[in-house]
XYZ file of C-alpha atoms in Angstrom:
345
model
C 93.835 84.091 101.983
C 96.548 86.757 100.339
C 96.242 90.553 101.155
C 96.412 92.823 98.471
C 96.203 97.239 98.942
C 96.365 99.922 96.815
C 100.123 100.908 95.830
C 99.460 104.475 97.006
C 100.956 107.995 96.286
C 102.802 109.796 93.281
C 104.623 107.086 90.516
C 107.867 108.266 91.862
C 107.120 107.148 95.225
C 106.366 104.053 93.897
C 109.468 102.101 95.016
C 109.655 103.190 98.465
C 106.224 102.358 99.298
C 106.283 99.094 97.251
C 109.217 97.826 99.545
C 107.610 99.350 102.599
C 104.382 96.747 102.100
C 106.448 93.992 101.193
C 108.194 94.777 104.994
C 104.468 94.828 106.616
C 103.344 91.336 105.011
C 101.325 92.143 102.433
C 101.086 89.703 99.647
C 100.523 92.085 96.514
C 99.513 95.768 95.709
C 98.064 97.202 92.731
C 97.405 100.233 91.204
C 93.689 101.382 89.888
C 92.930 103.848 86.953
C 92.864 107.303 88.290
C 94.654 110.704 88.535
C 98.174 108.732 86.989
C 99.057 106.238 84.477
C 97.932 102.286 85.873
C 101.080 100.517 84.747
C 103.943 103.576 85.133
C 103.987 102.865 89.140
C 104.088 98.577 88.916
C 107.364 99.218 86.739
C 108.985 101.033 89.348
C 107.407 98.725 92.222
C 108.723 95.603 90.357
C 112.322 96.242 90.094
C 112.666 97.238 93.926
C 110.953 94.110 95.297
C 111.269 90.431 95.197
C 107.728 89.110 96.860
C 105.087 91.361 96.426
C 102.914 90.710 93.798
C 101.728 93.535 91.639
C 98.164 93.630 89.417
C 96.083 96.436 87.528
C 93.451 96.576 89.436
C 91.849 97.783 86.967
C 93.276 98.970 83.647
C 90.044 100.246 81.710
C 89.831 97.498 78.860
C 87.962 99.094 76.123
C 90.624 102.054 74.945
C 93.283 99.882 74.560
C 94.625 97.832 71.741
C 95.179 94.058 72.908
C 99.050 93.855 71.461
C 99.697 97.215 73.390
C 98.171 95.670 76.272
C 100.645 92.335 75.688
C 103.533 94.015 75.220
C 102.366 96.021 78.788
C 101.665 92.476 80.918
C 104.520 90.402 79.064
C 107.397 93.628 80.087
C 105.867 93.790 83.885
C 105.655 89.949 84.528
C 109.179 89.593 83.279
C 110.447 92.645 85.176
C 108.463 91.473 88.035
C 109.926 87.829 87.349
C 106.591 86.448 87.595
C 104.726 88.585 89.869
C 102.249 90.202 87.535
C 98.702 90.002 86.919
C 96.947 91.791 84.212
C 93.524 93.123 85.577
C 91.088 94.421 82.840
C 87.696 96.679 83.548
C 85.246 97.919 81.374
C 84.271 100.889 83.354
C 80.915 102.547 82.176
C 79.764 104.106 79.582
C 79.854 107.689 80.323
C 83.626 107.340 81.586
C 84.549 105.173 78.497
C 83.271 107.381 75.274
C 83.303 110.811 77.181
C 87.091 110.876 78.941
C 88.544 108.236 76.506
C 86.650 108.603 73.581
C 86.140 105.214 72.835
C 83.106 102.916 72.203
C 81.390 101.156 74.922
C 78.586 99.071 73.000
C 78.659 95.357 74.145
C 80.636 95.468 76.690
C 80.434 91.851 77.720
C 81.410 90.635 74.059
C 84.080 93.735 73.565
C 85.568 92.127 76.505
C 85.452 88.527 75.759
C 87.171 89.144 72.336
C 89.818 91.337 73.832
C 90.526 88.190 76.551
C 90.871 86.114 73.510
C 92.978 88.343 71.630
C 95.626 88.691 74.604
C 95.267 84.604 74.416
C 95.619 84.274 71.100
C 99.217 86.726 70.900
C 100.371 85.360 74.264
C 99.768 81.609 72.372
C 101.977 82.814 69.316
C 104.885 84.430 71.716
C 105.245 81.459 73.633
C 104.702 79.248 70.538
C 105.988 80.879 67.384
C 102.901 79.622 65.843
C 101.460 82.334 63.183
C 98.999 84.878 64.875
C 95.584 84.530 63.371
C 92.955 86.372 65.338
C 89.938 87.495 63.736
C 87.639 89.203 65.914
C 84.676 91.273 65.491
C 85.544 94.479 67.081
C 89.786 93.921 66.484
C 91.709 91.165 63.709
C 95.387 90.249 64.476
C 96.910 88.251 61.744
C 100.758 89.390 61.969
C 103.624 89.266 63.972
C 106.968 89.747 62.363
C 109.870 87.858 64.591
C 111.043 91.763 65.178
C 107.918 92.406 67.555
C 107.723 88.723 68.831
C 109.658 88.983 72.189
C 109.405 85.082 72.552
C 108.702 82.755 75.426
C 108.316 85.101 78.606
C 111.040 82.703 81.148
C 107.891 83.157 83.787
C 105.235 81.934 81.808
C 101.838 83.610 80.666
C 100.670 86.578 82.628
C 97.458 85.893 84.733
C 94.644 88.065 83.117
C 91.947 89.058 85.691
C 88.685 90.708 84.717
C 86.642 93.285 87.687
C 83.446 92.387 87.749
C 79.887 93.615 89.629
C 76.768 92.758 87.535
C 76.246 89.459 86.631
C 76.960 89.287 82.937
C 80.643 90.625 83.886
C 81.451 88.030 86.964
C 80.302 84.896 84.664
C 82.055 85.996 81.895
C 85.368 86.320 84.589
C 84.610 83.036 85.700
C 84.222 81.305 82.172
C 87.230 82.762 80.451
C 89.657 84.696 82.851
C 92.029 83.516 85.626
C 90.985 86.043 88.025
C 87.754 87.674 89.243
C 88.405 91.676 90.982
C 85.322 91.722 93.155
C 84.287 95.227 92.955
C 84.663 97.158 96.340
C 81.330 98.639 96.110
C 79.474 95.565 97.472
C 77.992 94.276 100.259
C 77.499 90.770 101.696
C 74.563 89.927 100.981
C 74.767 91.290 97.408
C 78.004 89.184 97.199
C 76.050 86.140 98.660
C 72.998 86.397 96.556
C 74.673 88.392 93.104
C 78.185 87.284 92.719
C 78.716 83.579 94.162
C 76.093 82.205 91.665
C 77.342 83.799 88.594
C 80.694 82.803 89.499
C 78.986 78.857 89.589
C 77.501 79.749 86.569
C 80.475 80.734 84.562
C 82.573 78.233 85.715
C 79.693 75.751 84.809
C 79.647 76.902 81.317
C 83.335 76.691 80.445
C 83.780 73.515 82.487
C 85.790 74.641 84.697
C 86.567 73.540 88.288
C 86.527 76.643 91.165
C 90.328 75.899 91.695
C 90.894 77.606 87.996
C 89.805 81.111 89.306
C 91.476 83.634 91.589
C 88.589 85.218 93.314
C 89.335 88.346 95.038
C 86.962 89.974 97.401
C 87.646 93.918 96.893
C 86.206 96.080 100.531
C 86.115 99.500 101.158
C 88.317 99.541 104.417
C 87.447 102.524 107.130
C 90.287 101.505 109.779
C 91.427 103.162 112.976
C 93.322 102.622 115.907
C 91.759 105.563 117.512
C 88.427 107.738 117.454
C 90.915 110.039 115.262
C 92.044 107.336 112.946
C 88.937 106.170 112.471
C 87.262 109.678 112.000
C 88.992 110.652 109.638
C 88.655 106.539 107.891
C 84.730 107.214 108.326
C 84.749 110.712 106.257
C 86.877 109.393 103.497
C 84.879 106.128 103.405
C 81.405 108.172 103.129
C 82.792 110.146 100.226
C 83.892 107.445 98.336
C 80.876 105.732 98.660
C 78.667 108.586 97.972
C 80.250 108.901 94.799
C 79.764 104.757 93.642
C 76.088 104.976 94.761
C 75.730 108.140 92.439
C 76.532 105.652 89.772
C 73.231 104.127 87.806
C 75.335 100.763 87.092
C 76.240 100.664 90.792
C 72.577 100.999 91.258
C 72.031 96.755 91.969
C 74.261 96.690 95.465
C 71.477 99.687 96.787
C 68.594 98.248 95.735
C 69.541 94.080 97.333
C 69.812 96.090 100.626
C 66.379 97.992 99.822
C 68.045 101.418 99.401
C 67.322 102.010 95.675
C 66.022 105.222 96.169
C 69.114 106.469 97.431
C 70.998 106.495 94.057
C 68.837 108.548 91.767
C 69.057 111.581 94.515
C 73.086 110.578 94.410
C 73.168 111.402 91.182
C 70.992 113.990 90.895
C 73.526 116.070 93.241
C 76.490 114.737 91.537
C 75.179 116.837 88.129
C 74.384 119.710 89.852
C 77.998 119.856 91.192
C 76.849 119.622 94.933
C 79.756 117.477 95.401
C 79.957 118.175 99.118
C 76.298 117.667 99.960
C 76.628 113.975 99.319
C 78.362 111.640 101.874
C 76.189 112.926 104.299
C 73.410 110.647 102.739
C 75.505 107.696 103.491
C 74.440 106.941 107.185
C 76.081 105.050 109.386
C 74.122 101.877 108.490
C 75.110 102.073 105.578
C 78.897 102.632 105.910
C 79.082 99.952 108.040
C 77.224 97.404 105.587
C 78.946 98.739 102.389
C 82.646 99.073 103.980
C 84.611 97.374 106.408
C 84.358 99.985 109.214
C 86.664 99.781 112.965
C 89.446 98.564 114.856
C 92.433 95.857 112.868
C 90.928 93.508 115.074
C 87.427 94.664 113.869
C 87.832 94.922 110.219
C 89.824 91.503 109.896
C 86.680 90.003 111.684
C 84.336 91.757 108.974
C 86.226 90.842 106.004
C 86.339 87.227 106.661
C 82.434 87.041 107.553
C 82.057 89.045 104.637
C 83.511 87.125 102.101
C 82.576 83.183 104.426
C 85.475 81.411 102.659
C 84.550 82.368 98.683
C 87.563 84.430 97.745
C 91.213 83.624 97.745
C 93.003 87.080 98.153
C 91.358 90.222 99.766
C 91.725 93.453 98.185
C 92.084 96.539 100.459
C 90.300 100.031 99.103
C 91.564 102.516 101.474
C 90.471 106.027 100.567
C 92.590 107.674 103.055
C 96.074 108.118 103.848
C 96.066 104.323 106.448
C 98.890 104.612 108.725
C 101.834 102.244 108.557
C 100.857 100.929 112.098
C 97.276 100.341 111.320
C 97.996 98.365 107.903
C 99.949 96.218 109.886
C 97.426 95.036 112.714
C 94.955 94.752 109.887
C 97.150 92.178 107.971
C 98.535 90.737 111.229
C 94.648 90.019 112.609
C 93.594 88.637 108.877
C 96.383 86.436 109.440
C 95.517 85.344 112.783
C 91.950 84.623 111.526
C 92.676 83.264 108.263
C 94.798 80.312 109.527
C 93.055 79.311 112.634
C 91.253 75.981 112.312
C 87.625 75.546 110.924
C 85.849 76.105 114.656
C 88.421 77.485 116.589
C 87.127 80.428 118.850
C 87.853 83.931 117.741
């Protein structure tokens, strides 16, 4: 199992911090949609590294055009010289037509046309056969040699596609290489939710399971310390607060019977009583919705979490982890990850 974690801090920092978890042993990092531009940061990363694999995790889908977003995944997987994965998200609705503007309707067919359009351009790059997509929401039909960059030397970039209802993970599983687990999950919503739509959407594109990346995104609260992990258990609560505010975040509460949580959530979140919130997340709940304790501790969680279903591990740290910390946490993963089927812990 690979270990992935956020690429953290300003862009400019980027390369620094890119090199320093390549020197710790993790496998990839990626950046996620938030205060700074998703793909500014991985262009920086890739030229000062030679390992570490790189993904959006997640670039919001719906606001971009599908030849910006090839031009975007073609550059980084050559700069990267391979090491690039394109991950897509939808987001929701009120993000989507209020911040970007942009329509939201269909979301599950606005997204399997877009993975078809990326297809269908990467196809006539590598090909130099004519492009001729015509979609429903977007129609692609030229592609003058002076915008065709040719056969990327590393191949096709890997598209991956974040997922948490049902609708979203089969479609991942049917038509993408990659699933992005979202990190506001639990096990048993991952047991009883995710794992059958993945079957499903493998089932309908005929598929075998070896023709998906599935990674299994957590909420990490890590310490080495009672400080550490303090200040790991405030951050966690706040992020978490803020998903279960979320309506479309609403399934993960209600499989672990706290539904009623989300509409009180949210009814804070409006009112701007920001602060009042990750109180409401007990300790229960932290513990069942994030990945909460010691290196030794959280590499135990994560693989029970996940029993074997997920190729790479995604690490959602919203604190500042220290070096130290990030290292035991790979270094136990590892441990546990390639001891035997059986062998005591």
């Amino acid at each position: 199992m690979k270990v992935d974690t956020m690429l953290p801090g300003l862009p400019g920092d980027a390369p620094r911090r890119a090199r320093h978890l390549e020197e710790l042993g993790v496998d990839g990092a990626f950046t996620f949609e938030g205060p700074h531009d998703v793909f500014m940061p991985l262009v920086l990363a890739a030229g000062s590294t030679t390992t570490l694999e790189l993904a959006t995790n997640v670039a919001i889908a719906f606001p971009r055009n599908p030849v910006q977003l090839a031009h975007q995944a073609y550059d980084l997987h050559l700069l990267s010289e391979g090491r690039f994965t394109l991950g897509l998200g939808s987001q929701i609705r009120a993000q989507v037509e209020k911040r970007y503007g942009a329509s939201f309707d269909r979301p599950i067919a606005r997204m399997r046309e877009l993975i078809g359009a990326l297809r269908a351009i990467f196809a006539s790059w590598e090909t130099g056969e004519p492009l001729d997509f015509r979609g429903e929401f977007s129609t692609h039909t030229l592609m003058p040699p002076m915008f065709n960059p040719g056969p990327n030397p590393f191949g096709v970039p890997a598209i991956a596609i974040g997922g948490l209802g049902p609708q979203m993970v089969r479609l991942a599983a049917e038509v993408a290489d990659g699933l992005l687990v979202m990190p506001f999950n639990s096990p048993r919503h991952f047991r009883a939710r995710t794992i059958p739509a993945v079957i499903e959407g493998l089932a309908r594109s005929g598929r075998e399971r070896s023709a998906l990346t599935v990674t299994g995104e957590v909420i990490v609260c890590c310490g080495r310390d009672e400080d550490e992990l303090d200040a790991a258990r405030v951050a966690g609560r706040w992020l978490l607060s803020f998903y279960a505010s979320t309506p479309a975040y609403r399934p993960v509460l209600e499989v672990e019977g706290w539904q009623d949580l989300q509409p009180e959530l949210n009814r804070l979140s409006k009112s701007g009583r920001w602060e009042d919130m990750p109180a409401m997340i007990d300790d229960a709940m932290l513990s069942t919705l994030a990945a909460v304790g010691s290196p030794k501790e959280v590499a135990s969680d994560i693989v029970d979490r996940f029993g074997g279903q997920v190729e790479r591990v995604g690490f959602y740290t919203p604190y500042e982890v220290a070096d130290e910390t990030l290292g035991e946490l790979v270094t136990e993963l590892g441990h546990l990850t390639s001891r035997p089927k059986g062998e005591p812990t």
